[in-house]
Short mmCIF file of N, CA and C and ligand atoms in Angstrom, two decimals:
data_model
loop_
_atom_site.label_atom_id
_atom_site.label_comp_id
_atom_site.label_asym_id
_atom_site.label_seq_id
_atom_site.Cartn_x
_atom_site.Cartn_y
_atom_site.Cartn_z
N MET A 304 26.11 26.44 -20.22
CA MET A 304 25.93 26.16 -21.57
C MET A 304 26.67 25.09 -21.93
N GLU A 305 26.29 24.01 -22.83
CA GLU A 305 26.90 23.08 -23.19
C GLU A 305 28.20 22.97 -24.29
N THR A 306 29.01 22.48 -23.96
CA THR A 306 30.39 22.81 -25.11
C THR A 306 29.81 21.56 -26.15
N LYS A 307 30.51 21.72 -27.39
CA LYS A 307 30.33 21.07 -28.41
C LYS A 307 30.72 19.51 -28.32
N GLU A 308 31.94 19.46 -27.47
CA GLU A 308 32.29 18.37 -27.10
C GLU A 308 31.61 17.56 -26.26
N THR A 309 30.90 18.03 -25.06
CA THR A 309 29.93 17.27 -24.42
C THR A 309 28.72 16.75 -25.11
N GLU A 310 28.47 17.51 -26.23
CA GLU A 310 27.14 17.27 -26.97
C GLU A 310 27.46 16.06 -27.67
N THR A 311 28.86 16.12 -27.85
CA THR A 311 29.17 15.03 -28.83
C THR A 311 29.12 13.52 -27.95
N THR A 312 29.68 13.68 -27.07
CA THR A 312 29.91 12.87 -26.24
C THR A 312 28.53 12.06 -25.65
N ARG A 313 27.58 12.90 -25.20
CA ARG A 313 26.04 12.69 -24.97
C ARG A 313 25.62 11.86 -26.52
N ARG A 314 25.56 12.70 -27.42
CA ARG A 314 25.24 11.75 -28.49
C ARG A 314 25.46 10.40 -28.78
N ALA A 315 26.98 10.42 -28.77
CA ALA A 315 27.79 9.19 -28.83
C ALA A 315 27.14 8.07 -27.66
N PHE A 316 26.83 8.53 -26.62
CA PHE A 316 26.18 7.70 -25.48
C PHE A 316 24.74 7.28 -25.84
N LEU A 317 24.07 7.85 -26.24
CA LEU A 317 22.54 7.91 -26.41
C LEU A 317 22.31 6.99 -27.67
N LYS A 318 23.39 6.97 -28.58
CA LYS A 318 23.52 6.22 -30.06
C LYS A 318 23.77 4.68 -29.64
N THR A 319 24.77 4.82 -28.37
CA THR A 319 25.32 3.38 -28.24
C THR A 319 24.16 2.75 -27.22
N CYS A 320 23.49 3.52 -26.47
CA CYS A 320 22.11 3.15 -25.48
C CYS A 320 21.16 2.25 -26.35
N GLY A 321 21.03 3.17 -27.62
CA GLY A 321 19.85 2.70 -28.58
C GLY A 321 20.42 1.37 -28.86
N ARG A 322 21.31 1.35 -29.41
CA ARG A 322 21.80 0.30 -30.15
C ARG A 322 21.60 -1.03 -29.12
N TYR A 323 22.43 -0.56 -27.96
CA TYR A 323 22.22 -1.88 -26.70
C TYR A 323 21.05 -2.08 -26.61
N SER A 324 19.92 -1.35 -26.52
CA SER A 324 18.60 -1.43 -26.19
C SER A 324 17.87 -2.61 -27.09
N VAL A 325 18.32 -2.63 -28.18
CA VAL A 325 17.68 -3.18 -29.37
C VAL A 325 18.18 -4.69 -29.14
N VAL A 326 19.42 -4.65 -29.24
CA VAL A 326 19.99 -6.02 -28.85
C VAL A 326 19.37 -6.75 -27.62
N ALA A 327 19.66 -6.11 -26.60
CA ALA A 327 19.07 -6.33 -25.28
C ALA A 327 17.79 -6.94 -25.29
N GLY A 328 16.88 -5.98 -25.95
CA GLY A 328 15.43 -6.42 -25.87
C GLY A 328 15.05 -7.78 -26.60
N LEU A 329 16.06 -7.71 -27.80
CA LEU A 329 15.57 -9.04 -28.83
C LEU A 329 16.35 -10.36 -27.88
N ALA A 330 17.48 -10.22 -27.52
CA ALA A 330 18.05 -11.29 -26.70
C ALA A 330 17.01 -11.36 -25.41
N GLY A 331 16.42 -10.39 -24.89
CA GLY A 331 15.70 -10.68 -23.66
C GLY A 331 14.35 -11.34 -23.99
N ALA A 332 13.92 -11.07 -25.02
CA ALA A 332 12.61 -11.56 -25.75
C ALA A 332 12.99 -12.74 -25.89
N ALA A 333 14.12 -13.48 -26.53
CA ALA A 333 14.03 -14.67 -26.95
C ALA A 333 14.49 -15.32 -25.71
N GLY A 334 15.01 -14.86 -24.60
CA GLY A 334 15.79 -15.83 -23.63
C GLY A 334 14.13 -16.03 -22.99
N LEU A 335 13.32 -14.66 -22.66
CA LEU A 335 12.15 -15.22 -22.06
C LEU A 335 11.29 -16.30 -22.82
N LEU A 336 11.38 -15.86 -24.09
CA LEU A 336 10.28 -17.03 -24.71
C LEU A 336 10.58 -18.65 -24.70
N ALA A 337 12.09 -18.47 -24.33
CA ALA A 337 12.88 -19.96 -24.19
C ALA A 337 12.92 -20.31 -22.90
N GLY A 338 12.36 -19.43 -21.95
CA GLY A 338 12.41 -19.70 -20.31
C GLY A 338 11.86 -21.24 -20.23
N LYS A 339 11.71 -21.11 -18.60
CA LYS A 339 11.44 -22.51 -18.10
C LYS A 339 10.31 -23.23 -18.56
N GLN A 340 9.14 -22.37 -19.36
CA GLN A 340 8.22 -23.09 -19.88
C GLN A 340 8.40 -23.78 -21.01
N GLN A 341 9.39 -23.88 -21.70
CA GLN A 341 9.56 -24.30 -23.12
C GLN A 341 8.43 -24.18 -23.94
N ILE A 342 8.17 -22.97 -24.39
CA ILE A 342 6.96 -22.82 -25.37
C ILE A 342 7.12 -22.97 -26.71
N THR A 343 6.59 -23.92 -27.08
CA THR A 343 6.78 -24.49 -28.70
C THR A 343 6.03 -23.46 -29.45
N GLY A 344 6.51 -23.44 -30.71
CA GLY A 344 5.94 -22.53 -32.09
C GLY A 344 4.43 -22.24 -32.05
N ASP A 345 3.60 -23.49 -31.98
CA ASP A 345 2.02 -23.10 -32.30
C ASP A 345 1.29 -22.86 -31.07
N ALA A 346 2.13 -22.74 -29.84
CA ALA A 346 1.38 -22.39 -28.59
C ALA A 346 1.16 -21.45 -28.20
N LEU A 347 -0.22 -20.75 -27.37
CA LEU A 347 -0.54 -19.55 -27.24
C LEU A 347 0.33 -18.70 -26.10
N VAL A 348 0.53 -17.99 -25.98
CA VAL A 348 0.99 -17.00 -24.54
C VAL A 348 0.40 -15.86 -24.54
N TRP A 349 0.25 -15.47 -23.06
CA TRP A 349 -0.66 -14.28 -22.84
C TRP A 349 0.54 -13.08 -22.73
N GLN A 350 -0.06 -12.06 -23.70
CA GLN A 350 0.84 -10.78 -23.43
C GLN A 350 -0.15 -9.57 -23.44
N ILE A 351 0.66 -8.65 -22.88
CA ILE A 351 0.01 -7.21 -22.75
C ILE A 351 0.39 -6.48 -24.03
N ASP A 352 -0.78 -5.72 -24.50
CA ASP A 352 -0.34 -4.66 -25.78
C ASP A 352 0.07 -3.59 -25.25
N PRO A 353 1.62 -3.08 -25.13
CA PRO A 353 2.09 -2.05 -24.37
C PRO A 353 1.28 -0.92 -24.73
N HIS A 354 0.75 -0.65 -26.06
CA HIS A 354 0.01 0.47 -26.63
C HIS A 354 -1.59 0.79 -26.17
N LYS A 355 -1.96 -0.82 -25.34
CA LYS A 355 -3.20 -0.34 -24.93
C LYS A 355 -3.22 -0.15 -23.34
N CYS A 356 -2.39 -0.46 -22.88
CA CYS A 356 -2.05 -0.72 -21.28
C CYS A 356 -2.03 0.82 -20.85
N ILE A 357 -2.95 1.19 -19.37
CA ILE A 357 -2.71 2.65 -19.11
C ILE A 357 -2.04 2.46 -17.38
N GLY A 358 -1.29 1.09 -17.47
CA GLY A 358 -0.65 1.31 -15.89
C GLY A 358 -1.84 1.49 -14.87
N CYS A 359 -2.78 0.47 -14.85
CA CYS A 359 -3.96 1.15 -13.74
C CYS A 359 -3.56 0.50 -12.62
N GLY A 360 -2.59 -0.52 -12.59
CA GLY A 360 -2.42 -1.16 -11.21
C GLY A 360 -2.86 -2.45 -10.97
N VAL A 361 -3.94 -3.00 -11.89
CA VAL A 361 -4.47 -4.30 -11.64
C VAL A 361 -3.45 -5.41 -11.79
N CYS A 362 -2.53 -5.18 -12.40
CA CYS A 362 -1.70 -6.07 -12.88
C CYS A 362 -0.99 -6.51 -11.78
N ALA A 363 -0.75 -5.97 -10.44
CA ALA A 363 -0.03 -6.26 -9.53
C ALA A 363 -0.90 -7.13 -8.57
N TYR A 364 -2.19 -7.35 -8.48
CA TYR A 364 -2.70 -8.22 -7.46
C TYR A 364 -3.81 -8.99 -8.17
N ARG A 365 -4.02 -9.05 -9.40
CA ARG A 365 -5.07 -9.85 -10.15
C ARG A 365 -4.29 -11.24 -10.60
N CYS A 366 -3.14 -11.07 -10.90
CA CYS A 366 -2.24 -12.40 -11.41
C CYS A 366 -2.39 -13.36 -10.26
N ASN A 367 -2.89 -14.73 -11.25
CA ASN A 367 -2.63 -16.13 -10.05
C ASN A 367 -1.17 -16.43 -9.17
N LYS A 368 -0.30 -15.70 -9.83
CA LYS A 368 0.81 -15.93 -8.53
C LYS A 368 0.73 -14.90 -7.81
N LEU A 369 1.75 -15.52 -6.78
CA LEU A 369 1.64 -14.47 -5.43
C LEU A 369 2.15 -13.04 -5.41
N ILE A 370 3.19 -13.38 -6.50
CA ILE A 370 4.10 -12.08 -6.87
C ILE A 370 3.63 -11.99 -8.67
N SER A 371 3.30 -11.12 -9.00
CA SER A 371 2.67 -10.88 -10.34
C SER A 371 3.84 -11.25 -11.64
N ALA A 372 3.52 -12.20 -12.53
CA ALA A 372 4.13 -12.42 -13.75
C ALA A 372 4.53 -11.16 -14.75
N VAL A 373 3.65 -10.19 -14.34
CA VAL A 373 3.96 -8.81 -14.89
C VAL A 373 4.97 -7.86 -14.46
N LYS A 374 5.77 -7.41 -15.60
CA LYS A 374 7.13 -6.75 -14.96
C LYS A 374 7.07 -5.56 -15.88
N CYS A 375 7.74 -4.47 -15.24
CA CYS A 375 8.03 -3.35 -15.84
C CYS A 375 9.49 -3.41 -17.06
N PHE A 376 9.02 -3.17 -18.10
CA PHE A 376 10.22 -3.08 -19.16
C PHE A 376 10.64 -1.62 -19.93
N HIS A 377 11.97 -1.18 -20.29
CA HIS A 377 12.09 -0.37 -20.46
C HIS A 377 12.59 -0.18 -22.29
N THR A 378 12.26 0.70 -23.05
CA THR A 378 12.71 0.76 -24.22
C THR A 378 13.52 2.07 -24.25
N TYR A 379 14.91 1.71 -24.17
CA TYR A 379 15.89 2.69 -23.94
C TYR A 379 16.11 3.65 -25.19
N ALA A 380 16.03 3.46 -26.11
CA ALA A 380 16.11 4.06 -27.15
C ALA A 380 15.01 5.36 -27.36
N MET A 381 13.90 5.00 -26.58
CA MET A 381 13.01 6.28 -26.45
C MET A 381 13.06 7.11 -25.18
N CYS A 382 13.78 6.65 -23.91
CA CYS A 382 13.88 7.42 -23.04
C CYS A 382 14.93 8.72 -23.33
N GLY A 383 14.38 9.47 -22.73
CA GLY A 383 15.27 10.82 -22.61
C GLY A 383 16.48 10.92 -21.65
N TYR A 384 16.48 9.80 -20.87
CA TYR A 384 17.72 10.21 -19.71
C TYR A 384 17.42 11.34 -19.01
N CYS A 385 16.19 11.52 -18.85
CA CYS A 385 15.71 12.74 -17.90
C CYS A 385 16.22 12.55 -16.37
N ASP A 386 16.59 13.75 -15.95
CA ASP A 386 17.26 13.85 -14.62
C ASP A 386 16.09 14.07 -13.60
N LEU A 387 14.83 14.73 -13.88
CA LEU A 387 13.79 14.95 -13.26
C LEU A 387 12.87 13.83 -14.02
N CYS A 388 12.81 12.59 -13.96
CA CYS A 388 12.35 11.59 -14.40
C CYS A 388 10.92 11.09 -13.54
N THR A 389 9.95 11.44 -14.14
CA THR A 389 8.28 11.34 -13.34
C THR A 389 8.05 9.85 -13.46
N GLY A 390 8.73 8.99 -14.04
CA GLY A 390 8.60 7.29 -13.86
C GLY A 390 9.20 7.10 -12.42
N PHE A 391 10.42 7.46 -12.09
CA PHE A 391 11.34 7.37 -10.77
C PHE A 391 10.99 8.45 -9.54
N PHE A 392 10.67 9.61 -9.61
CA PHE A 392 10.30 10.33 -8.87
C PHE A 392 8.65 10.74 -9.06
N ASP A 393 8.01 10.86 -7.92
CA ASP A 393 6.70 11.35 -7.71
C ASP A 393 6.33 12.76 -8.48
N PRO A 394 5.55 12.58 -9.55
CA PRO A 394 5.72 13.94 -10.43
C PRO A 394 4.91 15.28 -9.36
N GLN A 395 4.38 14.82 -8.34
CA GLN A 395 3.44 15.86 -7.91
C GLN A 395 4.48 16.54 -6.76
N LEU A 396 5.54 15.95 -6.62
CA LEU A 396 6.78 16.73 -5.93
C LEU A 396 7.45 17.61 -6.40
N PHE A 397 7.95 17.42 -7.51
CA PHE A 397 8.86 17.86 -8.54
C PHE A 397 9.93 18.42 -7.51
N THR A 398 10.63 17.40 -7.38
CA THR A 398 11.87 17.32 -6.65
C THR A 398 13.08 16.23 -7.45
N ARG A 399 14.27 16.57 -7.12
CA ARG A 399 15.39 15.70 -7.25
C ARG A 399 15.78 14.97 -5.99
N ASP A 400 15.16 15.04 -5.13
CA ASP A 400 15.86 14.44 -4.05
C ASP A 400 15.40 12.94 -4.08
N GLU A 401 16.64 12.14 -3.83
CA GLU A 401 16.37 10.58 -4.31
C GLU A 401 15.76 10.08 -2.83
N GLY A 402 15.41 10.42 -2.01
CA GLY A 402 15.02 10.17 -0.77
C GLY A 402 13.92 8.95 -0.83
N ALA A 403 13.53 7.84 -0.51
CA ALA A 403 12.84 6.89 -0.70
C ALA A 403 11.54 7.38 -0.70
N GLU A 404 11.26 8.51 0.24
CA GLU A 404 9.99 8.94 -0.05
C GLU A 404 9.27 9.81 -0.92
N ASN A 405 10.58 10.13 -1.77
CA ASN A 405 10.11 10.74 -3.12
C ASN A 405 10.16 9.83 -4.72
N GLN A 406 10.27 8.78 -4.38
CA GLN A 406 10.08 7.62 -5.20
C GLN A 406 8.91 7.06 -5.63
N LEU A 407 8.63 6.83 -6.98
CA LEU A 407 7.34 6.00 -6.99
C LEU A 407 7.04 4.48 -6.69
N CYS A 408 8.46 3.92 -6.85
CA CYS A 408 8.41 2.58 -6.79
C CYS A 408 8.57 1.99 -5.38
N PRO A 409 7.40 0.98 -5.20
CA PRO A 409 7.34 0.75 -3.74
C PRO A 409 8.22 -0.19 -3.19
N THR A 410 8.67 -1.05 -4.15
CA THR A 410 9.90 -2.11 -3.81
C THR A 410 11.21 -1.97 -4.53
N ASP A 411 11.71 -0.78 -4.51
CA ASP A 411 12.76 -0.62 -4.71
C ASP A 411 13.64 -1.12 -6.02
N ALA A 412 12.60 -1.56 -6.88
CA ALA A 412 12.86 -2.36 -8.31
C ALA A 412 13.71 -1.33 -9.33
N PHE A 413 13.29 -0.06 -9.03
CA PHE A 413 13.43 1.03 -10.23
C PHE A 413 14.60 2.00 -9.60
N SER A 414 15.84 1.96 -10.06
CA SER A 414 16.71 2.66 -9.66
C SER A 414 17.65 3.32 -10.77
N ARG A 415 18.37 4.08 -10.70
CA ARG A 415 19.23 4.92 -11.85
C ARG A 415 20.55 5.36 -11.26
N ARG A 416 21.12 5.45 -12.58
CA ARG A 416 22.86 6.11 -12.35
C ARG A 416 23.26 6.83 -13.23
N GLU A 417 23.71 7.96 -12.81
CA GLU A 417 24.39 9.19 -13.61
C GLU A 417 25.04 8.45 -14.69
N VAL A 418 24.90 8.91 -15.92
CA VAL A 418 25.89 8.43 -16.75
C VAL A 418 26.67 9.88 -17.46
N GLU A 419 26.17 10.76 -17.43
CA GLU A 419 27.10 12.05 -17.78
C GLU A 419 26.12 13.19 -17.50
N PHE A 420 26.45 14.18 -16.58
CA PHE A 420 25.46 15.38 -16.14
C PHE A 420 24.68 16.21 -17.09
N PRO A 421 23.69 16.31 -17.18
CA PRO A 421 22.75 15.59 -16.37
C PRO A 421 21.54 14.63 -16.89
N TYR A 422 22.27 13.68 -17.31
CA TYR A 422 21.61 12.54 -18.02
C TYR A 422 21.59 11.26 -16.92
N PHE A 423 20.44 10.28 -16.64
CA PHE A 423 20.57 9.08 -15.94
C PHE A 423 20.04 8.13 -16.72
N GLU A 424 20.68 6.86 -16.33
CA GLU A 424 19.99 5.68 -16.99
C GLU A 424 19.09 5.06 -15.75
N TYR A 425 18.05 4.36 -16.32
CA TYR A 425 16.96 3.82 -15.49
C TYR A 425 16.57 2.49 -15.62
N ILE A 426 17.06 1.66 -14.16
CA ILE A 426 17.15 0.24 -14.46
C ILE A 426 16.05 -0.17 -13.58
N ILE A 427 15.57 -1.64 -14.14
CA ILE A 427 14.46 -2.20 -13.68
C ILE A 427 14.68 -3.47 -13.13
N ASP A 428 14.48 -4.03 -11.86
CA ASP A 428 15.17 -5.25 -11.31
C ASP A 428 14.22 -6.08 -11.26
N HIS A 429 13.66 -7.15 -12.21
CA HIS A 429 12.58 -7.73 -12.26
C HIS A 429 12.45 -8.70 -11.01
N ASP A 430 13.40 -8.97 -10.55
CA ASP A 430 13.17 -9.87 -9.39
C ASP A 430 12.64 -9.12 -8.13
N LEU A 431 12.49 -7.78 -8.23
CA LEU A 431 11.77 -6.68 -7.33
C LEU A 431 10.58 -6.38 -7.63
N CYS A 432 10.34 -6.18 -9.06
CA CYS A 432 9.33 -5.61 -9.80
C CYS A 432 7.92 -6.49 -9.54
N VAL A 433 6.95 -5.59 -9.09
CA VAL A 433 5.62 -6.19 -8.79
C VAL A 433 4.37 -5.86 -9.84
N GLY A 434 4.97 -5.20 -10.96
CA GLY A 434 4.10 -5.05 -11.95
C GLY A 434 3.01 -4.34 -11.35
N CYS A 435 3.13 -3.03 -10.48
CA CYS A 435 2.38 -2.12 -10.17
C CYS A 435 1.98 -1.09 -11.33
N GLY A 436 2.84 -0.97 -12.03
CA GLY A 436 2.69 0.09 -13.06
C GLY A 436 2.77 1.57 -12.67
N LYS A 437 3.55 1.69 -11.10
CA LYS A 437 3.32 3.18 -10.86
C LYS A 437 4.31 4.04 -11.52
N CYS A 438 5.60 3.47 -11.83
CA CYS A 438 6.60 4.00 -12.97
C CYS A 438 5.87 4.48 -14.19
N VAL A 439 5.01 3.41 -14.67
CA VAL A 439 4.51 3.41 -15.94
C VAL A 439 3.75 4.59 -15.99
N ASP A 440 2.73 4.64 -15.43
CA ASP A 440 1.83 5.71 -15.01
C ASP A 440 2.74 7.29 -15.02
N GLY A 441 3.75 7.10 -14.17
CA GLY A 441 4.62 8.35 -14.01
C GLY A 441 4.93 8.94 -15.19
N CYS A 442 5.49 7.84 -15.81
CA CYS A 442 6.34 8.14 -17.15
C CYS A 442 5.43 9.00 -18.21
N PHE A 443 4.29 8.47 -18.27
CA PHE A 443 2.98 8.92 -18.98
C PHE A 443 2.84 10.61 -18.75
N THR A 444 3.05 10.80 -17.35
CA THR A 444 2.74 12.33 -16.96
C THR A 444 3.38 13.48 -17.38
N LEU A 445 4.57 13.18 -17.54
CA LEU A 445 5.70 14.24 -18.70
C LEU A 445 6.22 13.44 -19.33
N GLY A 446 6.66 12.21 -19.39
CA GLY A 446 7.84 11.69 -20.25
C GLY A 446 6.84 11.01 -21.74
N ASN A 447 7.68 10.19 -22.25
CA ASN A 447 7.03 9.85 -23.60
C ASN A 447 6.56 8.32 -23.46
N GLY A 448 6.54 7.59 -22.49
CA GLY A 448 5.93 6.11 -22.12
C GLY A 448 7.08 4.93 -22.41
N SER A 449 8.35 5.69 -22.31
CA SER A 449 9.51 4.70 -22.69
C SER A 449 9.56 3.59 -21.32
N LEU A 450 8.73 3.74 -20.69
CA LEU A 450 8.58 2.61 -19.49
C LEU A 450 6.99 2.03 -19.93
N TYR A 451 6.99 0.55 -19.79
CA TYR A 451 5.93 -0.16 -19.93
C TYR A 451 5.79 -1.40 -19.12
N LEU A 452 4.40 -2.10 -19.16
CA LEU A 452 4.16 -3.28 -18.64
C LEU A 452 4.42 -4.73 -19.67
N GLN A 453 4.97 -5.77 -19.19
CA GLN A 453 4.84 -6.92 -20.07
C GLN A 453 4.69 -8.12 -19.23
N ILE A 454 4.01 -9.26 -19.95
CA ILE A 454 3.84 -10.70 -18.94
C ILE A 454 5.33 -10.90 -19.42
N SER A 455 6.16 -11.47 -18.19
CA SER A 455 7.62 -11.93 -18.44
C SER A 455 7.27 -13.50 -18.83
N GLN A 456 7.64 -14.06 -19.87
CA GLN A 456 7.39 -15.54 -19.85
C GLN A 456 8.08 -16.52 -19.51
N SER A 457 9.04 -15.90 -18.81
CA SER A 457 9.86 -16.70 -17.77
C SER A 457 8.84 -16.75 -16.52
N GLU A 458 8.14 -15.83 -16.06
CA GLU A 458 7.50 -16.02 -14.93
C GLU A 458 6.17 -16.66 -15.23
N CYS A 459 5.58 -16.35 -16.05
CA CYS A 459 4.04 -16.57 -16.38
C CYS A 459 3.58 -18.16 -16.43
N LEU A 460 2.57 -18.15 -15.71
CA LEU A 460 1.97 -20.21 -15.59
C LEU A 460 1.30 -20.18 -16.70
N GLN A 461 1.16 -19.17 -17.81
CA GLN A 461 0.26 -19.76 -18.71
C GLN A 461 -1.32 -20.26 -18.56
N CYS A 462 -1.72 -19.72 -17.42
CA CYS A 462 -3.09 -20.19 -17.28
C CYS A 462 -4.17 -20.37 -18.32
N ASN A 463 -5.20 -21.17 -18.48
CA ASN A 463 -5.90 -21.33 -19.56
C ASN A 463 -6.73 -20.04 -19.56
N GLN A 464 -6.92 -19.39 -18.43
CA GLN A 464 -7.46 -18.07 -18.42
C GLN A 464 -6.76 -17.02 -17.43
N CYS A 465 -5.85 -15.94 -18.38
CA CYS A 465 -5.24 -14.97 -17.72
C CYS A 465 -6.11 -14.45 -16.72
N ALA A 466 -5.77 -14.38 -15.24
CA ALA A 466 -6.86 -13.66 -14.52
C ALA A 466 -7.19 -12.48 -14.71
N ILE A 467 -5.66 -11.83 -15.20
CA ILE A 467 -5.67 -10.15 -15.05
C ILE A 467 -6.40 -10.01 -16.14
N ALA A 468 -6.62 -10.59 -17.22
CA ALA A 468 -7.18 -10.44 -18.73
C ALA A 468 -8.68 -10.05 -18.47
N LEU A 469 -9.18 -10.85 -17.40
CA LEU A 469 -10.62 -10.67 -17.13
C LEU A 469 -11.14 -8.92 -16.41
N TYR A 470 -10.04 -8.83 -15.46
CA TYR A 470 -10.29 -7.28 -14.98
C TYR A 470 -9.51 -6.38 -15.94
N CYS A 471 -8.82 -6.46 -16.77
CA CYS A 471 -7.86 -5.24 -17.29
C CYS A 471 -9.12 -4.55 -18.01
N PRO A 472 -9.18 -3.00 -17.51
CA PRO A 472 -10.02 -1.97 -18.22
C PRO A 472 -9.73 -2.01 -19.68
N THR A 473 -8.69 -1.83 -20.13
CA THR A 473 -8.82 -1.69 -21.68
C THR A 473 -8.46 -2.63 -22.44
N LYS A 474 -8.63 -3.90 -21.89
CA LYS A 474 -8.70 -5.06 -22.69
C LYS A 474 -7.19 -5.14 -23.39
N ALA A 475 -6.18 -4.61 -22.60
CA ALA A 475 -4.79 -4.88 -23.16
C ALA A 475 -4.26 -6.34 -23.08
N ILE A 476 -4.97 -7.39 -22.68
CA ILE A 476 -4.08 -8.63 -22.65
C ILE A 476 -4.75 -9.68 -23.40
N ALA A 477 -3.87 -10.42 -24.36
CA ALA A 477 -4.53 -11.49 -25.28
C ALA A 477 -3.63 -12.51 -25.42
N GLN A 478 -3.85 -13.70 -26.15
CA GLN A 478 -3.14 -14.42 -26.23
C GLN A 478 -2.49 -14.45 -27.63
N ILE A 479 -1.29 -14.37 -27.67
CA ILE A 479 -0.83 -14.50 -29.00
C ILE A 479 0.08 -15.80 -29.38
N PRO A 480 0.38 -16.54 -30.56
CA PRO A 480 1.06 -17.37 -30.79
C PRO A 480 2.51 -17.38 -30.18
N ALA A 481 2.94 -18.14 -29.64
CA ALA A 481 4.49 -17.83 -29.21
C ALA A 481 5.69 -17.70 -30.23
N GLU A 482 5.27 -18.08 -31.64
CA GLU A 482 6.20 -17.73 -32.65
C GLU A 482 6.42 -16.22 -33.03
N LYS A 483 5.37 -15.77 -32.62
CA LYS A 483 4.98 -14.28 -32.85
C LYS A 483 6.25 -13.25 -31.81
N ALA A 484 6.71 -12.36 -32.69
CA ALA A 484 7.86 -11.37 -32.04
C ALA A 484 6.76 -11.14 -30.61
N TYR A 485 7.99 -10.86 -29.47
CA TYR A 485 7.12 -10.52 -28.25
C TYR A 485 7.25 -8.98 -28.36
N LEU A 486 5.94 -8.76 -27.56
CA LEU A 486 5.40 -7.24 -27.82
C LEU A 486 5.98 -6.39 -26.92
N LEU A 487 6.94 -5.72 -27.48
CA LEU A 487 7.88 -4.71 -27.06
C LEU A 487 7.92 -3.35 -28.08
N LYS A 488 7.72 -2.31 -26.81
CA LYS A 488 7.58 -0.79 -27.30
C LYS A 488 8.98 -0.84 -28.45
N GLN A 489 8.64 -0.43 -29.56
CA GLN A 489 9.45 0.14 -30.41
C GLN A 489 9.76 1.60 -30.90
N VAL A 490 10.88 2.08 -31.30
CA VAL A 490 10.80 3.55 -32.05
C VAL A 490 10.49 3.39 -33.18
S1 SF4 B 370 6.79 1.02 -9.90
FE1 SF4 B 370 5.81 -0.87 -9.73
S2 SF4 B 370 6.02 -1.48 -12.21
FE2 SF4 B 370 7.78 0.17 -11.59
S3 SF4 B 370 9.18 -0.78 -11.42
FE3 SF4 B 370 8.70 -0.46 -9.26
S4 SF4 B 370 7.18 -2.38 -8.92
FE4 SF4 B 370 7.88 -2.62 -11.02
S1 SF4 B 371 -1.37 -16.05 -17.24
FE1 SF4 B 371 -1.84 -16.49 -14.90
S2 SF4 B 371 0.45 -16.27 -14.46
FE2 SF4 B 371 0.41 -15.29 -16.06
S3 SF4 B 371 0.26 -13.01 -16.02
FE3 SF4 B 371 -2.02 -14.25 -16.45
S4 SF4 B 371 -2.53 -15.06 -14.39
FE4 SF4 B 371 -0.56 -14.11 -13.93
S1 SF4 B 372 -4.73 -4.20 -16.27
FE1 SF4 B 372 -4.49 -3.93 -18.04
S2 SF4 B 372 -4.48 -1.51 -18.42
FE2 SF4 B 372 -4.21 -2.25 -16.27
S3 SF4 B 372 -1.72 -2.73 -15.93
FE3 SF4 B 372 -2.75 -4.47 -16.54
S4 SF4 B 372 -2.55 -4.25 -18.63
FE4 SF4 B 372 -2.33 -2.43 -17.95
#
């Protein structure tokens, strides 16, 4: 059974993470929008609506870039910091064994570190992420969808016609003015 002190520590940690994720999210958004492309105010940028995306996998191979401009993002304030994360582990296996064969991510982009037993922080390396959506789909299986896909503005070529948008089964991709807020999941 958890002591009161442990609970307080965990709550303090989650609160800190929540605050951090908002700051990191905003800073990340600003950084991405001001990335390589130098996108100006009235320009349109391709974006995924994270509430329409079902993580179908098309984003990984329809992008005009060899490695997709679509990456996995994480709203830490929504995350349960679950030990048995079904975005990290294959939900069919119901295991906590971290062997590569039990993990969903095919590129080793998705890692975790223990923050306070039994809670884990999940981290995505965008240099390795190919936007396959396996972790996003897995998170939906038992979790609450804190993992989601978004087009990284520092990677996107802003093609006249986004090749992924043509094939997206849920029409989740559209052009929005660059001056509008980056489409992130919020709590
Ligand atoms: S599972 Fe796919 S979308 Fe998720 S982090 Fe790995 S490469 Fe990216
Ligand atoms: S606009 Fe082009 S580079 Fe950007 S996500 Fe779509 S296909 Fe990929
Ligand atoms: S094609 Fe559409 S539904 Fe499929 S992963 Fe990409 S944005 Fe999501």
